[in-house]
CSV table of C-alpha atoms in Angstrom, one decimal:
chain,number,residue,atom,x,y,z
A,96,MET,CA,0.0,0.0,0.0
A,97,SER,CA,2.7,2.5,1.0
A,98,VAL,CA,4.6,1.9,-2.2
A,99,GLN,CA,1.5,2.7,-4.3
A,100,ASN,CA,1.5,6.2,-2.9
A,101,PHE,CA,4.5,7.1,-5.0
A,102,ASN,CA,2.6,6.3,-8.1
A,103,SER,CA,-0.4,8.5,-7.2
A,104,ALA,CA,-1.1,11.9,-8.6
A,105,ASP,CA,0.1,15.1,-7.0
A,106,PRO,CA,-1.8,15.3,-3.6
A,107,PHE,CA,-2.3,19.0,-4.0
A,108,ALA,CA,-4.0,18.5,-7.3
A,109,VAL,CA,-7.2,17.6,-5.4
A,110,ASP,CA,-7.7,21.2,-4.4
A,111,LYS,CA,-8.1,22.2,-8.0
A,112,SER,CA,-11.4,20.3,-8.2
A,113,GLU,CA,-13.1,23.1,-6.5
A,114,GLN,CA,-11.8,25.7,-8.8
A,115,GLU,CA,-14.1,28.1,-10.6
A,116,GLY,CA,-13.7,26.7,-14.1
A,117,LEU,CA,-15.8,23.7,-13.6
A,118,ILE,CA,-18.9,23.3,-15.8
A,119,HIS,CA,-21.7,21.5,-14.1
A,120,ILE,CA,-24.3,19.6,-16.1
A,121,ARG,CA,-27.3,18.6,-14.1
A,122,ILE,CA,-30.6,17.0,-14.6
A,123,GLN,CA,-33.9,17.7,-12.9
A,124,GLN,CA,-37.0,15.6,-13.0
A,125,ARG,CA,-40.2,17.2,-14.1
A,126,ASN,CA,-43.7,15.7,-14.2
A,127,GLY,CA,-44.0,12.3,-15.7
A,128,ARG,CA,-40.9,11.1,-17.5
A,129,LYS,CA,-39.9,14.5,-18.6
A,130,THR,CA,-36.6,16.0,-17.6
A,131,LEU,CA,-34.6,19.2,-17.7
A,132,THR,CA,-30.9,19.7,-18.2
A,133,THR,CA,-29.0,22.6,-16.8
A,134,VAL,CA,-25.5,23.7,-17.7
A,135,GLN,CA,-23.9,25.9,-15.2
A,136,GLY,CA,-20.5,27.6,-15.2
A,137,ILE,CA,-19.7,28.2,-18.9
A,138,SER,CA,-17.3,31.1,-18.9
A,139,ASP,CA,-18.3,34.6,-20.0
A,140,LYS,CA,-16.0,34.4,-23.0
A,141,TYR,CA,-18.7,32.4,-24.8
A,142,ASP,CA,-22.0,33.6,-26.1
A,143,LYS,CA,-24.6,31.5,-24.4
A,144,LYS,CA,-27.3,32.5,-26.7
A,145,LYS,CA,-25.4,31.2,-29.7
A,146,LEU,CA,-24.6,28.0,-27.8
A,147,VAL,CA,-28.3,27.5,-27.0
A,148,LYS,CA,-29.2,28.1,-30.6
A,149,TYR,CA,-26.8,25.4,-31.6
A,150,PHE,CA,-28.0,23.0,-28.9
A,151,LYS,CA,-31.6,23.5,-29.9
A,152,LYS,CA,-30.9,22.8,-33.5
A,153,ASN,CA,-28.6,19.8,-33.0
A,154,PHE,CA,-30.2,18.1,-30.0
A,155,SER,CA,-33.7,19.0,-31.3
A,156,CYS,CA,-35.0,20.3,-28.0
A,157,ASN,CA,-36.0,23.7,-26.7
A,158,GLY,CA,-33.9,25.7,-24.3
A,159,THR,CA,-33.2,29.1,-22.8
A,160,VAL,CA,-30.5,31.1,-21.0
A,161,VAL,CA,-31.5,32.0,-17.4
A,162,ASP,CA,-29.7,34.7,-15.6
A,163,HIS,CA,-29.2,33.8,-11.9
A,164,ALA,CA,-27.9,36.1,-9.3
A,165,GLU,CA,-25.6,33.5,-7.7
A,166,HIS,CA,-24.7,31.1,-10.5
A,167,GLY,CA,-24.5,33.5,-13.4
A,168,GLU,CA,-26.0,32.6,-16.8
A,169,VAL,CA,-27.3,29.1,-16.9
A,170,ILE,CA,-28.4,27.2,-19.9
A,171,GLN,CA,-31.6,25.2,-19.6
A,172,LEU,CA,-32.6,22.5,-22.1
A,173,GLN,CA,-35.5,20.3,-22.3
A,174,GLY,CA,-34.9,16.6,-21.9
A,175,ASP,CA,-31.9,14.6,-20.9
A,176,GLN,CA,-29.1,16.1,-22.9
A,177,ARG,CA,-26.3,15.5,-20.5
A,178,GLN,CA,-24.3,13.2,-22.7
A,179,CYS,CA,-24.7,15.3,-25.8
A,180,ILE,CA,-23.6,18.4,-24.1
A,181,HIS,CA,-20.7,16.7,-22.4
A,182,ASP,CA,-19.4,15.3,-25.7
A,183,PHE,CA,-20.0,18.6,-27.5
A,184,LEU,CA,-18.1,20.7,-25.0
A,185,ILE,CA,-15.1,18.4,-25.2
A,186,GLU,CA,-15.2,18.1,-28.9
A,187,ILE,CA,-15.0,21.8,-29.5
A,188,ASP,CA,-12.4,22.2,-26.8
A,189,LEU,CA,-14.6,24.6,-24.8
A,190,ALA,CA,-13.6,22.5,-21.8
A,191,THR,CA,-11.4,19.5,-20.9
A,192,LYS,CA,-12.7,16.3,-19.6
A,193,ASN,CA,-11.7,17.3,-16.0
A,194,GLN,CA,-13.5,20.6,-16.2
A,195,VAL,CA,-16.9,19.1,-17.1
A,196,LYS,CA,-18.8,17.5,-14.3
A,197,VAL,CA,-21.9,15.5,-15.1
A,198,HIS,CA,-24.3,15.2,-12.2
A,199,GLY,CA,-27.5,13.2,-11.6
A,200,PHE,CA,-28.3,9.5,-12.0
B,41,MET,CA,-20.2,-7.3,-55.5
B,42,LEU,CA,-20.4,-11.0,-55.2
B,43,ARG,CA,-21.5,-11.4,-58.7
B,44,LYS,CA,-18.6,-9.4,-60.0
B,45,LEU,CA,-16.2,-11.4,-58.0
B,46,ARG,CA,-17.7,-14.6,-59.4
B,47,SER,CA,-17.3,-13.5,-62.9
B,48,ALA,CA,-13.8,-12.4,-62.3
B,49,SER,CA,-12.4,-15.4,-60.5
B,50,PRO,CA,-13.3,-19.1,-60.3
B,51,ASP,CA,-16.6,-19.7,-58.7
B,52,ILE,CA,-15.8,-22.0,-55.7
B,53,LEU,CA,-12.7,-20.3,-54.6
B,54,SER,CA,-14.0,-16.8,-54.4
B,55,THR,CA,-17.2,-17.8,-52.6
B,56,SER,CA,-15.3,-19.9,-50.1
B,57,VAL,CA,-13.0,-17.0,-49.4
B,58,ALA,CA,-15.9,-14.7,-48.8
B,59,PHE,CA,-17.5,-17.2,-46.6
B,60,THR,CA,-14.4,-17.9,-44.5
B,61,VAL,CA,-13.9,-14.1,-44.1
B,62,GLU,CA,-17.5,-13.8,-42.9
B,63,ILE,CA,-17.1,-16.6,-40.4
B,64,PHE,CA,-13.9,-15.1,-39.2
B,65,LEU,CA,-15.5,-11.8,-38.6
B,66,ILE,CA,-18.4,-13.4,-36.7
B,67,VAL,CA,-15.9,-15.3,-34.5
B,68,LEU,CA,-14.1,-12.1,-33.8
B,69,PHE,CA,-17.3,-10.4,-32.9
B,70,LEU,CA,-18.2,-13.2,-30.5
B,71,PHE,CA,-14.9,-13.0,-28.8
B,72,ASP,CA,-15.3,-9.3,-28.3
B,73,LYS,CA,-18.6,-9.9,-26.7
B,74,LEU,CA,-17.2,-12.5,-24.4
B,75,ASP,CA,-14.6,-10.0,-23.4
B,76,ASP,CA,-17.2,-7.5,-22.5
B,77,ASP,CA,-19.0,-10.0,-20.4
B,78,MET,CA,-15.9,-10.8,-18.5
B,79,ASN,CA,-15.4,-7.1,-17.8
B,80,PHE,CA,-18.8,-6.8,-16.4
B,81,ASP,CA,-18.0,-9.5,-13.9
B,82,ASP,CA,-15.4,-7.4,-12.3
B,83,PHE,CA,-16.7,-4.9,-9.9
B,84,SER,CA,-13.9,-2.5,-9.1
B,85,SER,CA,-13.7,0.3,-11.6
B,86,MET,CA,-10.0,0.3,-11.9
B,87,LYS,CA,-9.8,-3.2,-13.2
B,88,LYS,CA,-12.4,-2.5,-15.8
B,89,LYS,CA,-10.5,0.4,-17.3
B,90,LYS,CA,-7.2,-1.4,-17.5
B,91,LYS,CA,-8.7,-4.5,-19.0
B,92,LYS,CA,-10.6,-2.5,-21.6
B,93,LYS,CA,-7.5,-0.7,-22.7
B,94,LYS,CA,-5.7,-3.9,-23.0
B,95,LYS,CA,-8.4,-5.3,-25.1
B,96,LYS,CA,-8.3,-2.3,-27.4
B,97,GLY,CA,-4.6,-2.9,-27.8
B,98,PHE,CA,-5.4,-6.4,-29.0
B,99,GLU,CA,-7.6,-5.1,-31.7
B,100,ASP,CA,-5.9,-1.9,-32.9
B,101,GLY,CA,-2.6,-3.1,-34.0
B,102,GLN,CA,1.0,-2.5,-33.1
B,103,GLU,CA,1.1,0.9,-31.6
B,104,ASN,CA,-1.7,0.3,-29.2
B,105,THR,CA,-0.4,-3.1,-28.2
B,106,GLU,CA,2.7,-1.4,-27.1
B,107,GLU,CA,0.7,0.9,-24.9
B,108,GLY,CA,-1.3,-1.9,-23.6
B,109,THR,CA,1.7,-3.9,-22.7
B,110,LYS,CA,3.2,-0.9,-20.9
B,111,GLU,CA,0.2,-0.7,-18.8
B,112,ALA,CA,0.3,-4.4,-18.2
B,113,VAL,CA,3.9,-3.9,-16.9
B,114,GLU,CA,2.6,-1.4,-14.4
B,115,ASN,CA,-0.2,-3.7,-13.4
B,116,ASN,CA,1.9,-6.7,-12.8
B,117,ASP,CA,4.8,-4.9,-11.2
B,118,GLU,CA,7.6,-7.5,-11.1
B,119,ASN,CA,6.4,-10.6,-13.0
B,120,GLY,CA,4.7,-8.8,-15.8
B,121,VAL,CA,7.8,-8.9,-18.0
B,122,LYS,CA,7.6,-12.5,-19.1
B,123,GLU,CA,4.0,-12.3,-19.8
B,124,ASP,CA,4.4,-9.2,-21.9
B,125,GLN,CA,7.0,-10.8,-24.1
B,126,ILE,CA,4.7,-13.7,-24.7
B,127,ASP,CA,1.9,-11.4,-25.5
B,128,ASP,CA,3.9,-9.3,-27.8
B,129,ASP,CA,5.0,-12.3,-29.9
B,130,GLY,CA,1.5,-13.4,-30.1
B,131,THR,CA,0.1,-10.1,-31.2
B,132,ASP,CA,2.8,-9.6,-33.7
B,133,PHE,CA,1.7,-12.8,-35.3
B,134,SER,CA,-1.9,-12.3,-35.3
B,135,LEU,CA,-3.2,-8.8,-35.2
B,136,PRO,CA,-1.8,-6.6,-37.9
B,137,MET,CA,-2.6,-9.3,-40.4
B,138,LYS,CA,-6.1,-9.6,-39.2
B,139,LYS,CA,-6.6,-5.9,-39.6
B,140,LYS,CA,-5.6,-6.0,-43.2
B,141,LYS,CA,-7.8,-9.0,-43.8
B,142,LYS,CA,-10.7,-7.1,-42.4
B,143,ARG,CA,-10.2,-4.1,-44.5
B,144,ARG,CA,-9.2,-5.7,-47.8
B,145,PRO,CA,-12.4,-7.5,-48.6
B,146,GLN,CA,-14.4,-4.4,-48.2
B,147,ALA,CA,-12.2,-1.9,-50.0
B,148,LYS,CA,-10.6,-3.8,-52.8
B,149,GLU,CA,-12.9,-6.6,-53.6
B,150,ASN,CA,-13.8,-5.5,-57.1
B,151,GLU,CA,-10.6,-3.8,-58.0
B,152,ILE,CA,-7.9,-6.3,-58.6
B,153,GLU,CA,-7.7,-10.0,-59.0
B,154,PRO,CA,-4.2,-10.7,-57.8
B,155,ASP,CA,-5.3,-9.5,-54.4
B,156,GLU,CA,-7.7,-12.4,-54.3
B,157,GLN,CA,-5.0,-14.8,-55.0
B,158,GLU,CA,-2.9,-13.4,-52.2
B,159,LYS,CA,-5.7,-14.0,-49.9
B,160,GLU,CA,-6.0,-17.6,-51.1
B,161,GLY,CA,-2.3,-18.0,-50.5
B,162,SER,CA,-2.5,-17.0,-46.9
B,163,GLN,CA,-5.8,-18.6,-46.3
B,164,PRO,CA,-4.6,-21.7,-44.5
B,165,ASP,CA,-3.2,-19.5,-41.7
B,166,TYR,CA,-6.6,-18.5,-40.6
B,167,ALA,CA,-7.2,-21.5,-38.4
B,168,ASP,CA,-3.8,-21.1,-36.7
B,169,ARG,CA,-4.3,-17.4,-36.0
B,170,GLU,CA,-7.8,-17.8,-34.7
B,171,TYR,CA,-6.5,-20.4,-32.3
B,172,THR,CA,-3.7,-18.3,-31.0
B,173,TYR,CA,-5.9,-15.3,-30.4
B,174,GLU,CA,-8.3,-17.4,-28.3
B,175,GLU,CA,-5.4,-19.1,-26.5
B,176,LEU,CA,-3.8,-15.8,-25.8
B,177,LEU,CA,-6.8,-14.4,-24.3
B,178,THR,CA,-7.5,-17.2,-21.9
B,179,ARG,CA,-3.8,-17.5,-21.2
B,180,ALA,CA,-3.4,-13.8,-20.4
B,181,PHE,CA,-6.4,-13.9,-18.0
B,182,LYS,CA,-5.2,-17.1,-16.3
B,183,THR,CA,-1.7,-15.9,-15.8
B,184,MET,CA,-2.9,-12.6,-14.5
B,185,GLU,CA,-5.1,-14.3,-11.9
B,186,ALA,CA,-2.4,-16.9,-11.1
B,187,LYS,CA,0.5,-14.6,-10.7
B,188,ASN,CA,-1.1,-11.8,-8.6
B,189,PRO,CA,-4.2,-13.1,-7.0
B,190,ASN,CA,-4.0,-10.4,-4.3
B,191,VAL,CA,-4.5,-7.6,-6.9
B,192,VAL,CA,-7.6,-9.3,-8.4
B,193,ALA,CA,-9.2,-10.7,-5.3
B,194,GLY,CA,-8.0,-8.1,-2.8
B,195,GLU,CA,-9.6,-5.2,-4.6
B,196,LYS,CA,-12.8,-7.1,-5.0
B,197,ARG,CA,-13.2,-8.0,-1.4
B,198,LYS,CA,-13.1,-4.4,-0.3
B,199,PHE,CA,-15.7,-3.1,-2.6
B,200,ILE,CA,-18.5,-5.5,-1.9
B,201,MET,CA,-21.5,-3.3,-1.2
B,202,ARG,CA,-25.0,-4.2,-0.4
B,203,PRO,CA,-27.2,-3.1,-3.3
B,204,PRO,CA,-29.6,-0.3,-2.5
B,205,GLN,CA,-33.2,-1.4,-2.2
B,206,VAL,CA,-35.3,1.0,-4.1
B,207,PHE,CA,-39.1,0.9,-4.3
B,208,LYS,CA,-41.8,3.1,-5.7
B,209,ILE,CA,-44.2,4.8,-3.5
B,210,GLY,CA,-47.2,5.7,-5.6
B,211,THR,CA,-46.2,7.4,-8.8
B,212,LYS,CA,-44.3,10.4,-7.5
B,213,LYS,CA,-42.1,9.2,-4.7
B,214,THR,CA,-39.3,6.7,-4.4
B,215,SER,CA,-38.2,4.9,-1.2
B,216,PHE,CA,-34.6,3.9,-0.6
B,217,ALA,CA,-35.2,1.2,2.0
B,218,ASN,CA,-31.8,0.3,3.3
B,219,PHE,CA,-30.4,3.8,3.4
B,220,GLY,CA,-29.5,3.5,7.1
B,221,ASP,CA,-27.7,0.2,6.6
B,222,ILE,CA,-25.7,1.6,3.7
B,223,CYS,CA,-24.7,4.6,5.7
B,224,LYS,CA,-23.4,2.3,8.4
B,225,ILE,CA,-21.5,0.2,6.0
B,226,LEU,CA,-19.8,3.2,4.5
B,227,HIS,CA,-19.2,4.8,8.0
B,228,ARG,CA,-20.7,8.1,6.9
B,229,GLN,CA,-23.3,10.2,8.6
B,230,PRO,CA,-26.8,9.8,7.1
B,231,LYS,CA,-27.0,13.5,6.9
B,232,HIS,CA,-24.0,13.8,4.6
B,233,LEU,CA,-25.1,11.0,2.2
B,234,LEU,CA,-28.6,12.5,2.2
B,235,ALA,CA,-27.3,15.9,1.2
B,236,TYR,CA,-25.2,14.4,-1.6
B,237,LEU,CA,-28.0,12.2,-2.9
B,238,LEU,CA,-30.5,15.1,-3.0
B,239,ALA,CA,-28.0,17.5,-4.5
B,240,GLU,CA,-27.1,15.0,-7.3
B,241,LEU,CA,-30.6,13.9,-8.1
B,242,GLY,CA,-31.8,17.5,-7.9
B,243,THR,CA,-34.8,16.7,-5.8
B,244,SER,CA,-36.0,16.9,-2.2
B,245,GLY,CA,-36.5,14.2,0.3
B,246,SER,CA,-36.4,13.1,3.9
B,247,ILE,CA,-35.6,10.2,6.2
B,248,ASP,CA,-38.6,8.6,7.8
B,249,SER,CA,-38.9,6.8,11.2
B,250,ASN,CA,-37.5,3.4,10.2
B,251,ASN,CA,-34.4,4.9,8.6
B,252,GLN,CA,-35.5,4.7,5.0
B,253,LEU,CA,-35.1,7.6,2.6
B,254,ILE,CA,-38.0,9.0,0.7
B,255,ILE,CA,-37.1,10.9,-2.4
B,256,LYS,CA,-39.4,12.9,-4.5
B,257,GLY,CA,-39.4,11.8,-8.1
B,258,ARG,CA,-39.1,8.4,-9.8
B,259,PHE,CA,-35.8,6.6,-9.6
B,260,GLN,CA,-34.7,3.1,-10.4
B,261,GLN,CA,-32.3,1.1,-8.4
B,262,LYS,CA,-29.8,1.3,-11.2
B,263,GLN,CA,-29.8,5.1,-11.1
B,264,ILE,CA,-29.4,5.2,-7.3
B,265,GLU,CA,-26.6,2.7,-7.6
B,266,SER,CA,-24.6,4.9,-10.0
B,267,VAL,CA,-25.0,7.9,-7.8
B,268,LEU,CA,-23.9,5.8,-4.8
B,269,ARG,CA,-20.9,4.6,-6.7
B,270,ARG,CA,-19.9,8.2,-7.4
B,271,TYR,CA,-20.4,9.0,-3.7
B,272,ILE,CA,-18.1,6.2,-2.7
B,273,LYS,CA,-15.5,7.2,-5.2
B,274,GLU,CA,-15.5,10.8,-4.0
B,275,TYR,CA,-16.1,10.6,-0.3
B,276,VAL,CA,-15.4,7.1,0.9
B,277,THR,CA,-12.4,5.6,-0.9
B,278,CYS,CA,-9.0,7.2,-0.2
B,279,HIS,CA,-7.8,9.1,-3.2
B,280,THR,CA,-4.3,7.8,-2.9
B,281,CYS,CA,-4.6,4.2,-2.0
B,282,ARG,CA,-8.2,3.5,-2.7
B,283,SER,CA,-8.8,1.8,0.6
B,284,PRO,CA,-12.3,2.4,2.1
B,285,ASP,CA,-11.0,2.8,5.6
B,286,THR,CA,-11.4,6.5,5.8
B,287,ILE,CA,-12.8,9.1,8.2
B,288,LEU,CA,-14.5,12.2,7.0
B,289,GLN,CA,-13.8,15.2,9.2
B,290,LYS,CA,-15.0,18.7,9.0
B,291,GLU,CA,-12.6,21.5,9.7
B,292,THR,CA,-13.0,25.1,9.2
B,293,ARG,CA,-16.0,24.6,6.9
B,294,LEU,CA,-14.1,22.2,4.7
B,295,TYR,CA,-14.4,18.4,4.6
B,296,PHE,CA,-11.2,16.4,4.8
B,297,LEU,CA,-10.8,12.7,4.1
B,298,GLN,CA,-8.4,11.0,6.4
B,299,CYS,CA,-7.2,7.6,5.4
B,300,GLU,CA,-6.7,5.0,8.1
B,301,THR,CA,-4.6,2.7,5.9
B,302,CYS,CA,-2.0,5.0,4.4
B,303,GLY,CA,-2.5,8.0,6.6
B,304,SER,CA,-3.0,10.4,3.7
B,305,ARG,CA,-5.3,13.3,4.1
B,306,CYS,CA,-7.0,15.4,1.4
B,307,SER,CA,-9.8,17.8,1.1
B,308,VAL,CA,-12.9,16.7,-0.8
B,309,ALA,CA,-15.4,18.9,-2.7
B,310,SER,CA,-18.2,20.3,-0.7
B,311,ILE,CA,-21.7,19.3,-1.6
B,312,LYS,CA,-23.5,22.0,-3.7
B,313,SER,CA,-26.8,21.6,-5.3
B,314,GLY,CA,-26.1,24.4,-7.7
B,315,PHE,CA,-28.7,26.0,-9.9
B,316,GLN,CA,-32.2,24.7,-9.6
B,317,ALA,CA,-34.6,25.5,-12.4
B,318,PHE,CA,-38.1,26.2,-11.5
B,319,THR,CA,-40.3,23.3,-12.7
B,320,GLY,CA,-43.5,23.8,-10.8
B,321,ARG,CA,-46.5,25.8,-11.9
B,322,ARG,CA,-45.8,29.4,-12.8
B,323,ALA,CA,-49.1,30.5,-11.3
B,324,ALA,CA,-48.1,29.2,-7.9
B,325,LEU,CA,-44.9,31.2,-8.1
B,326,LYS,CA,-46.8,34.4,-9.0
B,327,SER,CA,-49.3,34.0,-6.2
B,328,LYS,CA,-46.5,33.5,-3.7
B,329,GLN,CA,-44.8,36.7,-4.8
B,330,GLN,CA,-47.9,38.8,-4.4
């Protein structure tokens, strides 16, 4: 066990998980089998309206940008789009794998 | 395609080639499936990943096999070297050739005849190669289990968890019956696990008198299981040595995970539910505000 410690990652790296750059993708249940996906933490450099436009077209769902006092601008999409968004964000290099956090079941 | 082939080359040969190629592909496919099944049998996530990578190496040709074997060396610490050599030899024999075989029939079938003849020339090798692939697979697994049983069995023993019992209550609520037991097994406070579950699932819920958790919304056991798995990974297993003997302490508003086995100590992320969209009826919201 003690030898394995040497192989492990930098112990201080854990602190970075709480850094600001994380993008959270969450899911919420609505009535029936309907769900809602929220994307929180996309940096201000990106135009969320354009992103939503793209999402709406490509994932064929509706969506909006909601301005929240605490969490900033949050993207809301209808249905469970977690995997799509996750793949998209990584594909266009908007975020790395470690920066995207998918929540929910 | 087939007709063209027939007209181009002698009937029996071409059809037999196509047929053998097909059978071969099917066999390959079956093997891959088998592999997957085997992976599912293992519970610990680490093992899964490594095995999968190795498997890819087997399929993808030389570069990847090298990577795979490197990983294997890491896995097996001291006695991995011999195995790897064996593996390497085997893969050199079988894999790159296979890849070519796979592609050729699709791409060049109607282009050139000499190609066909090449195939025929190398046809007898099929049986041998297939055999070595199978042999190699079973052999690799066997040697891995035989040479370091503590890695395979040891990890498994630690991660045995009781599955969460999840029932529906009516149409809108879900009960997590053995919530209290699971908290005890994990040595975590029910409050902490509750907060995590609710934040992850994005709902509300409460613990009732006989220690079962009632969550709003419909959830299946599978879903709860995946969330629990994530909880264990983040808040129960030590981030350095992956042992589950850990204590979660709260200090100056931050949670720290102290490992009992290796003594390491690291901070873990705090539980935040984040943004919650409003999903109820708008009219209710309006009437509240007024």
